[in-house]
Amino acid sequence: MTDLDPLIHAPKRLRIMTILHTADSVEFAFLQDRLGLSASDLSKQMSALAEAGYAKAKKTGRGPGSTTWYNLTRSGRAAYKSHVAALRALLDDAVELEGGATVEGDG
Amino acid sequence: MTESSARSQLEQMERDRLSVYVARSKVPWWYLPALGIGTGLMLASYELAHPLMTVVVVLAYVAGVGGMVRVMLDEVGILPKFRGMPASLLRPLTVFFAVALVVVFGGAVGALFFEAPWGYLELGVVACVVLWGGGRLALRVHEARAQRLADEMGIER
């Protein structure tokens, strides 16, 4: 079974990764609006993901009108997929255990 | 990690995934009119201007559409993947793109190579109506369906 990724496991970062995984590219303000995070908090989370090599940033424009777009890297996509697989496996294990317990209880 | 927290994380992830698709449309008001008028003028120019001028017009059109899309994306803030889009939201956009493609490219190819009974001026007018009016209609249907899906899933738009 794949392990849960501790970096992605944090709720805010998991939500960011989910949105990034759903899009080719996402702008900073969109993420902030969807997740209800402050600019500094979102910057901190994005830096952590970028340092891990899971996300990369691209600035467009200059000055006050400039925007920052993010997208997942290949390793970010792989990490996200394996984290989701680990979560699903956890649920499947729990269902199997429940099933086993019910069978034993019936016997 | 417990089963219930894994379940609630997966549910939250599904809501976040859908929230990308049901987010309120921020396509600027000028985008579809500009696309319609620009495409219409580009097609009509073949009839109205010297053929060599058409090359300049087509190049200007391609550059203009590229710039417009960039500005529009900056307003919208996201480029979602069409692959994961719920079918009910994807359908109006697919129909619009298909109709626009048939009208613009099919119409131009027909006029250029098959002596179709329409001229470029008529084609330009029809393309303008399809892109502007059809685009607005497709966006309106998409918005209504997105609102319904957001209500069903309890997602704030």
Short mmCIF file of C-alpha atoms in Angstrom, two decimals, chain A residues 4 9-11 14-15 18-28 30 33-35 60 65 67 69 77 80 83-84 87-88 90-91 94-95 98, chain B residues 1-7 9-10 12-14 16-24 26 70 73-82 155-157:
data_model
loop_
_atom_site.label_atom_id
_atom_site.label_comp_id
_atom_site.label_asym_id
_atom_site.label_seq_id
_atom_site.Cartn_x
_atom_site.Cartn_y
_atom_site.Cartn_z
CA LEU A 4 0.07 9.12 2.75
CA HIS A 9 -1.81 15.56 3.89
CA ALA A 10 -2.18 19.02 5.48
CA PRO A 11 -5.80 20.08 4.68
CA LEU A 14 -4.47 18.97 -0.10
CA ARG A 15 -7.18 21.38 -1.26
CA THR A 18 -6.80 19.13 -5.77
CA ILE A 19 -7.55 22.40 -7.55
CA LEU A 20 -4.17 22.42 -9.30
CA HIS A 21 -4.73 18.83 -10.39
CA THR A 22 -8.11 19.79 -11.92
CA ALA A 23 -6.62 22.57 -14.06
CA ASP A 24 -3.75 23.13 -16.45
CA SER A 25 -2.99 26.42 -14.75
CA VAL A 26 -4.47 28.40 -11.84
CA GLU A 27 -3.97 32.03 -10.91
CA PHE A 28 -3.12 33.06 -7.33
CA PHE A 30 -8.51 32.24 -8.00
CA ASP A 33 -10.95 33.09 -3.59
CA ARG A 34 -11.87 29.38 -3.77
CA LEU A 35 -10.05 28.43 -0.57
CA THR A 60 2.88 37.17 -16.20
CA GLY A 65 -1.03 44.29 -12.87
CA THR A 67 -0.32 37.84 -11.98
CA TRP A 69 -0.01 31.31 -12.25
CA ARG A 77 0.83 14.98 -10.13
CA TYR A 80 -1.16 13.65 -5.61
CA HIS A 83 -1.88 10.21 -1.98
CA VAL A 84 -5.44 9.79 -3.30
CA LEU A 87 -6.71 7.47 1.03
CA ARG A 88 -8.90 5.14 -1.04
CA LEU A 90 -7.50 3.16 3.69
CA LEU A 91 -11.25 3.20 3.06
CA ALA A 94 -11.77 -0.36 6.61
CA VAL A 95 -14.63 -1.81 4.54
CA GLU A 98 -15.90 -4.34 8.70
CA MET B 1 -5.68 8.21 10.15
CA THR B 2 -9.21 6.99 10.72
CA GLU B 3 -11.65 5.76 8.10
CA SER B 4 -14.02 8.67 8.72
CA SER B 5 -11.32 11.31 8.26
CA ALA B 6 -10.16 9.62 5.04
CA ARG B 7 -13.75 9.63 3.83
CA GLN B 9 -11.00 14.25 3.01
CA LEU B 10 -12.05 12.47 -0.19
CA GLN B 12 -13.84 17.58 0.41
CA MET B 13 -11.51 16.86 -2.49
CA GLU B 14 -14.46 16.01 -4.74
CA ASP B 16 -12.96 21.22 -4.45
CA ARG B 17 -12.60 19.48 -7.82
CA LEU B 18 -16.16 20.36 -8.79
CA SER B 19 -15.80 23.91 -7.44
CA VAL B 20 -13.33 24.57 -10.25
CA TYR B 21 -15.97 23.72 -12.84
CA VAL B 22 -18.95 25.40 -11.19
CA ALA B 23 -17.10 28.65 -10.35
CA ARG B 24 -19.07 31.69 -11.52
CA LYS B 26 -15.80 35.64 -15.24
CA ARG B 70 -4.54 35.88 -22.70
CA LEU B 73 -7.62 34.05 -18.95
CA ASP B 74 -6.13 36.68 -16.63
CA GLU B 75 -9.69 37.77 -15.79
CA VAL B 76 -10.99 34.22 -15.33
CA GLY B 77 -7.94 33.04 -13.37
CA ILE B 78 -8.05 29.38 -14.32
CA LEU B 79 -7.65 27.09 -17.27
CA PRO B 80 -9.60 23.98 -16.21
CA LYS B 81 -9.03 20.61 -17.81
CA PHE B 82 -11.93 19.67 -20.05
CA ILE B 155 -20.70 24.34 -3.12
CA GLU B 156 -20.56 28.10 -2.72
CA ARG B 157 -20.00 29.88 -6.02
#
